[in-house]
Coordinates of C-alpha atoms in Angstrom, one line a residue:
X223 CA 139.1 127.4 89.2
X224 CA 135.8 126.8 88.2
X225 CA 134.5 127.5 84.5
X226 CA 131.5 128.8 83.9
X227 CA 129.5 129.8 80.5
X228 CA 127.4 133.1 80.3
X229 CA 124.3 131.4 80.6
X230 CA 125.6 129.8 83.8
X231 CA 127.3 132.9 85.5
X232 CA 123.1 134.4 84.5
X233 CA 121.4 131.6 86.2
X234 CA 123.9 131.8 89.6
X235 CA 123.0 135.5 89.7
X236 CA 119.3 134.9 89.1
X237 CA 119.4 132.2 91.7
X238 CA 121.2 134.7 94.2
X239 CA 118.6 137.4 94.0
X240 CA 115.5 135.1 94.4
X241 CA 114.5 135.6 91.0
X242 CA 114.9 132.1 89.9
X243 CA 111.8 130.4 90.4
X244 CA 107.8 131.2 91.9
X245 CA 107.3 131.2 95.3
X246 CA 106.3 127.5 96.6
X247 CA 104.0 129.1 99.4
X248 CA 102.0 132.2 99.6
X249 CA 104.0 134.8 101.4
X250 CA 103.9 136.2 104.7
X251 CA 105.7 139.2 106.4
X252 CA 109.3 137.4 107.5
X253 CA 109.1 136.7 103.8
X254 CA 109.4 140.7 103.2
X255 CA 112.0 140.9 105.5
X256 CA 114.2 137.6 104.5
X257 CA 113.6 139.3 100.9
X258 CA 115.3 142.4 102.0
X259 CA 118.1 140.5 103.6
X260 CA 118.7 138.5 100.7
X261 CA 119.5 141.7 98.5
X262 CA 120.9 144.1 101.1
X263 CA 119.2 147.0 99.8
X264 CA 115.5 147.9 98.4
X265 CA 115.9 151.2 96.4
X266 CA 113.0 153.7 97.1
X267 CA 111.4 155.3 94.1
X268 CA 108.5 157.7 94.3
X269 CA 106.8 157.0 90.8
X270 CA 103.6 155.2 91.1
X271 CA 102.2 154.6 87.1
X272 CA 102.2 150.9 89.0
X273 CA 103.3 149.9 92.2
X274 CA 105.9 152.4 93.5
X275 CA 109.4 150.6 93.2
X276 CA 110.3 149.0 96.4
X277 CA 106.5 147.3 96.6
X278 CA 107.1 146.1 93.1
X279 CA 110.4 144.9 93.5
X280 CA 109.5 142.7 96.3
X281 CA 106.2 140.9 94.3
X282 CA 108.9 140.0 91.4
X283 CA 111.0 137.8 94.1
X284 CA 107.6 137.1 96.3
X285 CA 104.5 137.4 94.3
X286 CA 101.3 138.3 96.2
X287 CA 102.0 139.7 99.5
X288 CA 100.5 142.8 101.8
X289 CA 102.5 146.1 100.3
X290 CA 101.5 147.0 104.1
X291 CA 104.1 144.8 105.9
X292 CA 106.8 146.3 104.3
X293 CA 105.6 149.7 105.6
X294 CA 105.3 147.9 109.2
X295 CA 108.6 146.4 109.2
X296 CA 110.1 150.1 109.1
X297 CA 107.6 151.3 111.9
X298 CA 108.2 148.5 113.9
X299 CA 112.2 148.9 113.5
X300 CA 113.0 145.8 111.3
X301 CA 113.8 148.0 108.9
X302 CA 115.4 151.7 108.4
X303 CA 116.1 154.3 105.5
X304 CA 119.4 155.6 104.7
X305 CA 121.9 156.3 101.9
X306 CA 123.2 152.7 100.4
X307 CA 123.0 152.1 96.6
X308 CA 120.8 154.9 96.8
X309 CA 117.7 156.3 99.5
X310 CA 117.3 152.6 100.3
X311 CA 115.3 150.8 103.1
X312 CA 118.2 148.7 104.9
X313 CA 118.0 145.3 107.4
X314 CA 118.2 146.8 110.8
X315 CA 121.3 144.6 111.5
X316 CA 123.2 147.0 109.4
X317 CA 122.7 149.8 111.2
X318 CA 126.0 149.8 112.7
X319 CA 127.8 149.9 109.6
X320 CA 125.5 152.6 108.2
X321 CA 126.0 154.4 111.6
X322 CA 129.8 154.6 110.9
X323 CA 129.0 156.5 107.5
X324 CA 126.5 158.9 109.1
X325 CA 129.7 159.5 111.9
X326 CA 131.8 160.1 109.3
X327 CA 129.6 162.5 106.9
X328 CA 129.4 164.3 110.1
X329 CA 133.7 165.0 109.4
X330 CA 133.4 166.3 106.4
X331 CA 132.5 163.2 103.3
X332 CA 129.4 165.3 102.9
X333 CA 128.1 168.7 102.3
X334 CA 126.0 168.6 105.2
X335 CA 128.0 169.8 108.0
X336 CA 128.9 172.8 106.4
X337 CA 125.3 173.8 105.3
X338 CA 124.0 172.8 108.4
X339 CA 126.4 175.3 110.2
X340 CA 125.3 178.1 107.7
X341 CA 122.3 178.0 109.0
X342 CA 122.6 177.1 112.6
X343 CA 119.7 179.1 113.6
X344 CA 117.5 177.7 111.7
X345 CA 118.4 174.2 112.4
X346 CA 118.4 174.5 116.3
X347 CA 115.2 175.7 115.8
X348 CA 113.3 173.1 113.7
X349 CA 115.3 170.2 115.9
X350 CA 113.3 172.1 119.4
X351 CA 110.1 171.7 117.3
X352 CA 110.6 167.8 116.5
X353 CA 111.9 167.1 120.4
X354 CA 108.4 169.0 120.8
X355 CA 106.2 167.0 118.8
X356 CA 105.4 163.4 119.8
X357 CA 105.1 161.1 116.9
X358 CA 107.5 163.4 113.9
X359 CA 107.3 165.6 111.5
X360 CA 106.4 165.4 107.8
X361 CA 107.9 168.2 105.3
X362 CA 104.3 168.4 104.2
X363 CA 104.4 169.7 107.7
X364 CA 106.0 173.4 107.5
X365 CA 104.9 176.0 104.5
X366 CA 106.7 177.1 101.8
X367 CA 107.8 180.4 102.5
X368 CA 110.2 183.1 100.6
X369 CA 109.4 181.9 97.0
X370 CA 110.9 178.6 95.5
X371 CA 114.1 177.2 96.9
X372 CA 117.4 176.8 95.5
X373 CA 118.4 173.3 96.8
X374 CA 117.2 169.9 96.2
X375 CA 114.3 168.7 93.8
X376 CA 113.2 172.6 94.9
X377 CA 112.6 171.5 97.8
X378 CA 111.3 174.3 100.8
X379 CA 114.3 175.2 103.7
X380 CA 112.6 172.8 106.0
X381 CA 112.8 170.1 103.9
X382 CA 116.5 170.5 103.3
X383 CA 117.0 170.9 107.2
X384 CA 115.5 167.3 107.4
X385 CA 117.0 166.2 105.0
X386 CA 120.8 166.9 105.8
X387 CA 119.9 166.1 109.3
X388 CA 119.0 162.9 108.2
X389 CA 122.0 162.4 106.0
X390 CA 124.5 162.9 109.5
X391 CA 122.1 160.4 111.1
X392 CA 120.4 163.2 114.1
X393 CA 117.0 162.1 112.5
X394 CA 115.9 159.3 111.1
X395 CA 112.9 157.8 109.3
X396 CA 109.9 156.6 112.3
X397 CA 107.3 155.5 109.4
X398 CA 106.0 156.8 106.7
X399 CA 102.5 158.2 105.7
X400 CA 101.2 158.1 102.2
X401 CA 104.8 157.2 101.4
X402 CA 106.4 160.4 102.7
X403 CA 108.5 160.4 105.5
X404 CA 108.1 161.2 109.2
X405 CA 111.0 162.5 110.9
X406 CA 111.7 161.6 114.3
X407 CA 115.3 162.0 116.4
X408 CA 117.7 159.2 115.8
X409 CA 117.3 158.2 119.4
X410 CA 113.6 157.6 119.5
X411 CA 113.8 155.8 116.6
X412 CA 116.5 153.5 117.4
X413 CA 117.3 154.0 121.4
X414 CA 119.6 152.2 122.7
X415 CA 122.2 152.3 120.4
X416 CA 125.9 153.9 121.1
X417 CA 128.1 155.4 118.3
X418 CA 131.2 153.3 120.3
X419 CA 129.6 150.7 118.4
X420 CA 130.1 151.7 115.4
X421 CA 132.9 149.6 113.5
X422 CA 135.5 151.4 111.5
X423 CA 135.5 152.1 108.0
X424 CA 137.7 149.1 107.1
X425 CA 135.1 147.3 108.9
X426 CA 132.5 149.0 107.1
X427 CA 133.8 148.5 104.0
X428 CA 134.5 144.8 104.0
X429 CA 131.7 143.8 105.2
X430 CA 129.4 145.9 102.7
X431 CA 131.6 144.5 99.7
X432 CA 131.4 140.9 101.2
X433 CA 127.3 141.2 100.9
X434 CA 127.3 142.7 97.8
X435 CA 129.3 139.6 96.1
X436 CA 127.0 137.4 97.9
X437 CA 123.6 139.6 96.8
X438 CA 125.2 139.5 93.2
X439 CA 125.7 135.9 92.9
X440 CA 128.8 136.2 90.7
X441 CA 131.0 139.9 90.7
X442 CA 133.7 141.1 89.3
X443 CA 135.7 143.8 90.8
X444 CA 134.1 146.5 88.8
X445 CA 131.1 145.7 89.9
X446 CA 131.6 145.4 93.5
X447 CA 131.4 149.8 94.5
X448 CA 128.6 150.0 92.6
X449 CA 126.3 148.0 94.7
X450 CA 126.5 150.0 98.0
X451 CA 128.2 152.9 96.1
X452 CA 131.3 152.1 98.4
X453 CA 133.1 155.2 97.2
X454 CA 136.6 154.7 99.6
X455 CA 137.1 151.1 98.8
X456 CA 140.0 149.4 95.9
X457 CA 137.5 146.4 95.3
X458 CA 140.4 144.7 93.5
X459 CA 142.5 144.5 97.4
X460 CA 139.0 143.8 98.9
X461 CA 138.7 141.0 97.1
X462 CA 141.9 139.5 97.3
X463 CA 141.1 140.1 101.3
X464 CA 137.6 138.2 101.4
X465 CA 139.2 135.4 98.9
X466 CA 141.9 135.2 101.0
X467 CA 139.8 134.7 104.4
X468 CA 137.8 131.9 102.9
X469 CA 134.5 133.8 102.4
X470 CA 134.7 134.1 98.4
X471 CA 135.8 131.9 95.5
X472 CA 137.1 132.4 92.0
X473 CA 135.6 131.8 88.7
X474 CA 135.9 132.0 85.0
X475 CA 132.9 132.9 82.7
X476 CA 134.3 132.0 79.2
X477 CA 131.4 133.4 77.4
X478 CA 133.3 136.6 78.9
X479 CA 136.6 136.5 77.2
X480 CA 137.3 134.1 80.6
X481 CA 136.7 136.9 82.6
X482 CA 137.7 136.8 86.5
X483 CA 134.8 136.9 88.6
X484 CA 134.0 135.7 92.4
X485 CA 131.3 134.2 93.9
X486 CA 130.7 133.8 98.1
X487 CA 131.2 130.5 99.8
X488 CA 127.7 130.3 100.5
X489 CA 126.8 130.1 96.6
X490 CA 129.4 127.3 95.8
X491 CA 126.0 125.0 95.6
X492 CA 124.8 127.1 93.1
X493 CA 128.2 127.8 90.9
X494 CA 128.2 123.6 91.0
X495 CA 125.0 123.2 89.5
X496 CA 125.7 126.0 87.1
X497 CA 128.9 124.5 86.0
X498 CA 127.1 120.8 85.4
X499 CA 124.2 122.4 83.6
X500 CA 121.3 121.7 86.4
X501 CA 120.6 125.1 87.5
X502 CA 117.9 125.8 85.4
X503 CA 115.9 129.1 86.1
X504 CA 112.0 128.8 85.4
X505 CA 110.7 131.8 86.5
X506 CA 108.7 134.9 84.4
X507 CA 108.3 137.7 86.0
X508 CA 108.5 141.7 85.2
X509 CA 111.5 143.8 87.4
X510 CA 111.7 147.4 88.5
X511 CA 113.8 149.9 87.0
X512 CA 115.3 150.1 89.9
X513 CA 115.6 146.3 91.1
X514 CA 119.0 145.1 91.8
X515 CA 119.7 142.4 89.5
X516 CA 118.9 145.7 86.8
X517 CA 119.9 148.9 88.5
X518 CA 123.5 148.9 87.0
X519 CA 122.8 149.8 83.6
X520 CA 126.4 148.5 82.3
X521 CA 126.6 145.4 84.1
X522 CA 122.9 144.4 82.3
X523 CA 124.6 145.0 79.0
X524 CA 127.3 142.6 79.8
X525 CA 125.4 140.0 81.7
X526 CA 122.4 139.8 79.9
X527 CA 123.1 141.7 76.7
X528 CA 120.6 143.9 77.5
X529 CA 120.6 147.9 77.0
X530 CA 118.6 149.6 79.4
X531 CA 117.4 153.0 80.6
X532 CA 114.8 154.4 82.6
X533 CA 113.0 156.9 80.3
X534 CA 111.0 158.6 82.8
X535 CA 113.3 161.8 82.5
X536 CA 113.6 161.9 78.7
X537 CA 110.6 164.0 76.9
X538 CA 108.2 161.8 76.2
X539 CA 108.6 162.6 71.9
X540 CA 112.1 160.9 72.4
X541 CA 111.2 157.6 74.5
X542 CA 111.8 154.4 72.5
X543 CA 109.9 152.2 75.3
X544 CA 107.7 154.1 77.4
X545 CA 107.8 156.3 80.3
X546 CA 108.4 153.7 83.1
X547 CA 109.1 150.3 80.9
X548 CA 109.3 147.3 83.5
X549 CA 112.7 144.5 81.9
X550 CA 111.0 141.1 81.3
X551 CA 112.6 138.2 83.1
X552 CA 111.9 134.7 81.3
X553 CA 113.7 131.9 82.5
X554 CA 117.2 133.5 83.1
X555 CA 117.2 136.0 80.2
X556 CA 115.8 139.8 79.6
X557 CA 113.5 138.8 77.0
X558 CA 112.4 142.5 76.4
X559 CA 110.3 145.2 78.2
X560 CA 106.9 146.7 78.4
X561 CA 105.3 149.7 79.1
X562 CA 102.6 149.3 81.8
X563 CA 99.8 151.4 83.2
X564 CA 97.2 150.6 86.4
X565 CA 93.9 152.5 86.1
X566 CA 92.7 151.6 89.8
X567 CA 89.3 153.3 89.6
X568 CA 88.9 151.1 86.5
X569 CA 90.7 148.0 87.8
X570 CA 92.2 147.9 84.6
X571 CA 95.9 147.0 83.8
X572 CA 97.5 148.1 80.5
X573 CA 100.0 147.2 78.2
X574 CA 100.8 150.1 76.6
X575 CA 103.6 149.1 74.5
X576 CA 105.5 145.4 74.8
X577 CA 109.2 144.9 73.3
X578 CA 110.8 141.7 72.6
X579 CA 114.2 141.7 71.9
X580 CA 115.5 141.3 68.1
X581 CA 117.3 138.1 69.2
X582 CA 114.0 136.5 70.9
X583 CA 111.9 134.1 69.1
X584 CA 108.2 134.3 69.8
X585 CA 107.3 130.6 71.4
X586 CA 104.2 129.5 73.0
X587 CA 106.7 129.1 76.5
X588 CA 107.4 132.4 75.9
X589 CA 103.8 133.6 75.8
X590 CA 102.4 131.8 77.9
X591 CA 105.0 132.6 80.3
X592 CA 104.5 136.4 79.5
X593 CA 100.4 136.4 80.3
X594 CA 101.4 134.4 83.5
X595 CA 103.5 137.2 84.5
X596 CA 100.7 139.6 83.7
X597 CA 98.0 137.9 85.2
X598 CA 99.9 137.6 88.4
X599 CA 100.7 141.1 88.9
X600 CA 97.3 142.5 87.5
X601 CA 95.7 140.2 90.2
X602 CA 98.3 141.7 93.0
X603 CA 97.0 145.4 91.8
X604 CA 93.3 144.2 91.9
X605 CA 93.2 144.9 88.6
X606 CA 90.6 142.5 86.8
X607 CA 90.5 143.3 83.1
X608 CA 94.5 143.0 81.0
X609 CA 94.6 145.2 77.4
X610 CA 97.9 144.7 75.6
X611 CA 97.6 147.4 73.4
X612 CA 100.7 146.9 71.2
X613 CA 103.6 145.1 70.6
X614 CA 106.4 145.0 68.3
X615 CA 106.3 141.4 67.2
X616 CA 102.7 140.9 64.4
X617 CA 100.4 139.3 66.0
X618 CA 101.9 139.4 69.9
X619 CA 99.5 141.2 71.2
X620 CA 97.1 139.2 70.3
X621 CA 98.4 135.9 71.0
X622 CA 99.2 137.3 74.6
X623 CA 95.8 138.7 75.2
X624 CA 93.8 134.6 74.2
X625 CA 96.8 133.4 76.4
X626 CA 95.1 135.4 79.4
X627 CA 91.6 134.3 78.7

């Protein structure tokens, strides 16, 4: 059984989500697309104090690129939106396994089928006016009417009606427009397809937890539902099934009490050159809240020592890092975390607050490596002018800002 040390175990799972080192080439649009692949999932988030989520997490892996081509990959049908770690935007390859859990939301794993039938009338109504309307609907579409809803996010009737619909797979997402989504029925969008096609949930199930081992890098079976929120799945049996057909691997990570982990076939490259010491990550970069080497909040803690929350929810007299705080990736390691805000009219890009870590020393790798991360995504958000307004180290700020110049 191979034996790996923390820092190796963090470099295989850096290495695994693309994170490990710049891009050699500028990008182009398969790059967006291989991206996607690589991780299995890009969340969607809606806030936009910088580049909403699923652009941003995409620049961290590719640097500049055309925030447009990941909007035409999902028009064009490269791409579709459904329910995965979270609202994600999914390979299109997938779609049969994400088919099977529409089918089978449609039995009863969902509260959908039963709303929908409470109010059948209204349903059958709003699905004649989408077969009517070439091109989708938008919620934005339909008036609020009858005072504020009950139901999701307060959202209005229609938008629940679109929504459920969309959870049993009768709609789907066409495109979106200013990032909100057009409806269109699941056979205009994807025609063609047959639901005998769909695999069964064993299928489903396997095949999900064998790409989120491989996404990971290194997994442990407490990890392994989280990642596509594989709710009817014992991850322990699963696997002991993948290991057993070849397509995984064990390991030890000593710096983890020798904890048990797995790693797919494909990685054993990576896992050598971890255990001999050569897989060295050089990258700097800044991740999403919501990107996955991040998104599970307890598996940060024990891979990188790292405690992490998104404080966007909390009332801003009780934030400790900022309402939208981006996790700073230097060379392998969550260094710390800053605050950022675009002021596009401006072209300005601030720092609001920056947070180092109590155990990271303040080198000139470090900082220089820091204003190269700024300077790059400041550039990819046209920004032209960098303030770093604070930080928590004396002096930091500073030292960043003549690093830029």
């Amino acid at each position: 059984m191979y034996q790996l040390t923390g820092a190796g175990a963090r470099a295989v799972m850096v290495a695994a989500q693309g994170l490990h080192e710049r891009p050699g080439r500028p990008a182009d649009k398969q790059d967006v697309r291989q991206a996607i692949r690589r991780m299995g999932a890009l969340q969607i988030d809606t806030i936009h104090v910088v580049a909403r989520s699923p652009y941003l997490v995409l620049w961290s892996r590719l640097g500049d690129y055309e925030p447009r081509w990941l909007d035409e990959l999902l028009s064009e049908g490269a791409l579709f939106e459904y329910w995965s770690h979270a609202a994600c935007l999914l390979p299109i390859e997938d779609y049969p396994l994400y088919r099977r859990l529409m089918l089978d939301r449609r039995k009863g794993y969902s509260s959908s089928p039963a709303w929908l039938a409470a109010h059948a009338a209204d349903v059958e109504q709003l699905l004649e006016h989408v077969r009517a309307r070439d091109g989708g609907v938008r919620a934005a579409d339909f008036q609020r009417s009858g005072g504020r809803s009950q139901g999701w996010w307060d959202w209005k009737h229609e938008k629940l009606i679109l929504e459920h619909l969309h959870n049993i797979g009768v709609l789907m997402t066409a495109r979106r427009h200013n990032f909100q989504r057009v409806y269109d029925l699941r056979e205009r969008v994807h025609p063609g397809w047959d639901d005998r096609d769909a695999p069964p949930y064993e299928h489903v199930a396997a095949a999900l937890g064998l790409q989120a081992v491989r996404a990971l890098g290194i997994c442990t079976a407490r990890w392994l539902p989280d990642y596509f929120r594989l709710r009817r799945c014992r991850p322990e049996a699963l696997l002991a099934s993948l290991e057993a057909g070849g397509e995984l691997a064990r390991a030890q990570v000593t710096d983890w009490n020798d904890q048990e982990v797995w790693f797919h076939r494909d990685h054993l490259p990576l896992v050598e050159a971890a255990v001999a010491g050569a897989l060295e990550p050089r990258h700097t970069t800044l991740l999403s809240p919501f990107d996955p080497l991040v998104w599970d909040r307890s598996r940060t803690k024990t891979v990188f020592d790292f405690d992490y929350r998104l404080e966007s929810y909390t009332p801003a007299a009780r934030r400790a890092y900022g309402y939208f705080s981006l996790p700073i990736l230097h060379r392998g390691e969550l260094v710390g975390r800053l605050d950022p805000k675009v002021y596009r009219s401006e072209r300005r890009f601030e720092v609001r607050a920056l947070h180092l870590e109590p155990r990271v020393a303040v080198t000139a790798d470090l900082v220089a490596g820091v204003a190269g991360a700024l300077r790059a995504c400041a550039r990819w958000h046209k920004a032209t002018a960098i303030t770093v307004s604070w930080a928590n180290r004396p002096g930091l700020a500073a030292e960043i800002e003549q690093a830029l110049q």
